[in-house]
Amino acid sequence: MTSKLRSWLIGPPVVVFLVSCPDPAATIIEREQVLAAAAVATTLLHAATARGFGSIWLTGWPAYAPEAHAVLGLAPGESVIGLFPIGTPLKRPAERPRPIIDRIVTDWIG
Ligand SMILES: Cc1cc2nc3c(=O)[nH]c(=O)nc-3n(C[C@H](O)[C@H](O)[C@H](O)COP(=O)(O)O)c2cc1C
């Protein structure tokens, strides 16, 4: 698994693995702790972009396979929020269809 993970990671100069480590003793419920870690993911993407780098939020087997967790040294209860390769993009990614904003945002007028 270590070599499989290594070969998967070849390419970008840096790959950040963002791990959620909820504290079961905290008064904040676990779901909110995980959501807070996911918020870090978005901030990381903005920070990389602001610095002129490219990045992407990935998951897949490196994020979910128990064997990958073992290689990464995750403790019980920890989970991978995502993997973030960071580097200088070789080409600009193609644009993709975006949601129509009026279909996903509603106004509550009371
Ligand atoms: C939790 C999460 C997991 C994702 N996992 C993958 C993935 O494994 N592979 C992938 O190609 N895109 C994945 N994406 C989508 C990309 O991060 C990204 O949103 C997509 O390439 C579109 O980027 P854009 O919205 O900037 O156009 C994931 C997104 C999220 C939020």
Short mmCIF file of C-alpha atoms and ligand atoms in Angstrom, two decimals:
data_model
loop_
_atom_site.label_atom_id
_atom_site.label_comp_id
_atom_site.label_asym_id
_atom_site.label_seq_id
_atom_site.Cartn_x
_atom_site.Cartn_y
_atom_site.Cartn_z
CA MET A 1 0.00 0.00 0.00
CA THR A 2 2.88 2.40 0.74
CA SER A 3 4.23 2.07 -2.80
CA LYS A 4 0.73 2.27 -4.27
CA LEU A 5 0.18 5.49 -2.36
CA ARG A 6 3.59 6.83 -3.37
CA SER A 7 3.02 6.12 -7.07
CA TRP A 8 -0.38 7.78 -6.86
CA LEU A 9 1.19 10.88 -5.34
CA ILE A 10 3.94 11.33 -7.93
CA GLY A 11 3.49 14.55 -9.85
CA PRO A 12 2.55 17.52 -7.71
CA PRO A 13 5.33 18.94 -5.53
CA VAL A 14 3.11 18.88 -2.45
CA VAL A 15 0.05 16.86 -1.49
CA VAL A 16 -1.71 17.93 1.71
CA PHE A 17 -3.78 15.27 3.45
CA LEU A 18 -6.37 17.03 5.58
CA VAL A 19 -7.44 14.83 8.48
CA SER A 20 -10.38 15.34 10.79
CA CYS A 21 -9.59 14.42 14.40
CA PRO A 22 -12.83 14.90 16.33
CA ASP A 23 -12.53 15.01 20.09
CA PRO A 24 -15.24 12.78 21.60
CA ALA A 25 -14.92 14.66 24.90
CA ALA A 26 -15.62 18.05 23.32
CA THR A 27 -18.97 19.74 23.85
CA ILE A 28 -19.14 20.42 20.10
CA ILE A 29 -20.87 17.54 18.34
CA GLU A 30 -18.75 15.38 16.04
CA ARG A 31 -20.60 16.46 12.90
CA GLU A 32 -19.68 20.09 13.52
CA GLN A 33 -16.06 19.16 14.20
CA VAL A 34 -15.93 17.36 10.84
CA LEU A 35 -17.63 20.28 9.11
CA ALA A 36 -15.07 22.62 10.64
CA ALA A 37 -12.29 20.51 9.13
CA ALA A 38 -14.04 20.66 5.76
CA ALA A 39 -14.11 24.44 6.10
CA VAL A 40 -10.33 24.31 6.45
CA ALA A 41 -10.29 22.52 3.08
CA THR A 42 -11.98 25.42 1.36
CA THR A 43 -9.65 27.89 3.02
CA LEU A 44 -6.68 25.83 1.88
CA LEU A 45 -7.93 25.96 -1.72
CA HIS A 46 -8.38 29.73 -1.51
CA ALA A 47 -4.92 30.17 0.02
CA ALA A 48 -3.27 28.08 -2.70
CA THR A 49 -5.13 30.01 -5.40
CA ALA A 50 -4.24 33.36 -3.82
CA ARG A 51 -0.58 32.36 -3.94
CA GLY A 52 -0.87 31.56 -7.65
CA PHE A 53 -0.91 27.78 -7.28
CA GLY A 54 -3.39 25.27 -8.52
CA SER A 55 -5.07 22.74 -6.26
CA ILE A 56 -8.03 20.40 -6.18
CA TRP A 57 -10.03 18.63 -3.48
CA LEU A 58 -9.73 14.88 -4.06
CA THR A 59 -10.86 11.83 -2.16
CA GLY A 60 -11.15 8.30 -3.62
CA TRP A 61 -9.39 5.27 -2.21
CA PRO A 62 -6.44 7.16 -0.68
CA ALA A 63 -9.01 8.93 1.51
CA TYR A 64 -11.21 5.94 2.34
CA ALA A 65 -9.26 2.67 2.18
CA PRO A 66 -8.37 1.36 5.65
CA GLU A 67 -5.00 0.26 4.23
CA ALA A 68 -4.25 3.86 3.23
CA HIS A 69 -5.28 5.04 6.70
CA ALA A 70 -2.82 2.58 8.21
CA VAL A 71 0.02 3.84 6.00
CA LEU A 72 -0.85 7.43 6.87
CA GLY A 73 -0.94 6.61 10.58
CA LEU A 74 -4.51 7.67 11.24
CA ALA A 75 -5.80 6.96 14.73
CA PRO A 76 -9.23 5.41 15.36
CA GLY A 77 -11.95 8.02 14.87
CA GLU A 78 -9.86 10.09 12.47
CA SER A 79 -10.86 10.46 8.83
CA VAL A 80 -9.41 11.98 5.69
CA ILE A 81 -11.37 15.04 4.62
CA GLY A 82 -9.46 15.19 1.37
CA LEU A 83 -6.18 15.25 -0.48
CA PHE A 84 -4.97 18.51 -1.95
CA PRO A 85 -2.22 18.39 -4.56
CA ILE A 86 -0.67 21.86 -4.76
CA GLY A 87 1.56 23.07 -7.56
CA THR A 88 1.83 25.13 -10.68
CA PRO A 89 -0.82 23.96 -13.14
CA LEU A 90 0.53 22.75 -16.48
CA LYS A 91 -2.64 23.87 -18.20
CA ARG A 92 -5.82 25.68 -17.34
CA PRO A 93 -8.63 23.27 -16.49
CA ALA A 94 -11.60 23.24 -18.84
CA GLU A 95 -14.66 25.12 -17.66
CA ARG A 96 -17.63 23.00 -16.66
CA PRO A 97 -21.36 23.62 -16.47
CA ARG A 98 -22.28 25.60 -13.37
CA PRO A 99 -25.57 25.41 -11.48
CA ILE A 100 -28.19 28.03 -12.26
CA ILE A 101 -28.03 30.10 -9.10
CA ASP A 102 -31.78 30.82 -8.95
CA ARG A 103 -32.46 27.08 -8.79
CA ILE A 104 -30.30 26.47 -5.75
CA VAL A 105 -30.82 29.69 -3.77
CA THR A 106 -34.17 30.63 -2.29
CA ASP A 107 -35.25 33.75 -0.44
CA TRP A 108 -37.15 33.26 2.80
CA ILE A 109 -39.38 36.24 3.25
CA GLY A 110 -41.03 35.13 6.44
C1 LIG B 1 -15.45 16.19 -0.83
C2 LIG B 1 -15.01 16.31 -2.27
C3 LIG B 1 -14.34 15.25 -2.85
C4 LIG B 1 -13.94 15.31 -4.19
N1 LIG B 1 -13.26 14.28 -4.73
C5 LIG B 1 -12.89 14.34 -6.02
C6 LIG B 1 -12.14 13.28 -6.60
O1 LIG B 1 -11.80 12.31 -5.95
N2 LIG B 1 -11.82 13.38 -7.92
C7 LIG B 1 -12.18 14.48 -8.67
O2 LIG B 1 -11.85 14.52 -9.86
N3 LIG B 1 -12.85 15.51 -8.12
C8 LIG B 1 -13.21 15.47 -6.83
N4 LIG B 1 -13.90 16.50 -6.28
C9 LIG B 1 -14.26 17.65 -7.14
C10 LIG B 1 -13.13 18.63 -7.30
O3 LIG B 1 -12.52 18.96 -6.07
C11 LIG B 1 -13.62 19.95 -7.92
O4 LIG B 1 -14.71 20.42 -7.18
C12 LIG B 1 -14.00 19.76 -9.34
O5 LIG B 1 -12.86 19.39 -10.04
C13 LIG B 1 -14.60 21.03 -9.93
O6 LIG B 1 -13.83 22.12 -9.62
P1 LIG B 1 -14.42 23.55 -9.88
O7 LIG B 1 -15.65 23.61 -9.05
O8 LIG B 1 -13.36 24.50 -9.44
O9 LIG B 1 -14.68 23.61 -11.33
C14 LIG B 1 -14.26 16.46 -4.95
C15 LIG B 1 -14.92 17.54 -4.35
C16 LIG B 1 -15.29 17.46 -3.02
C17 LIG B 1 -15.99 18.65 -2.39
#
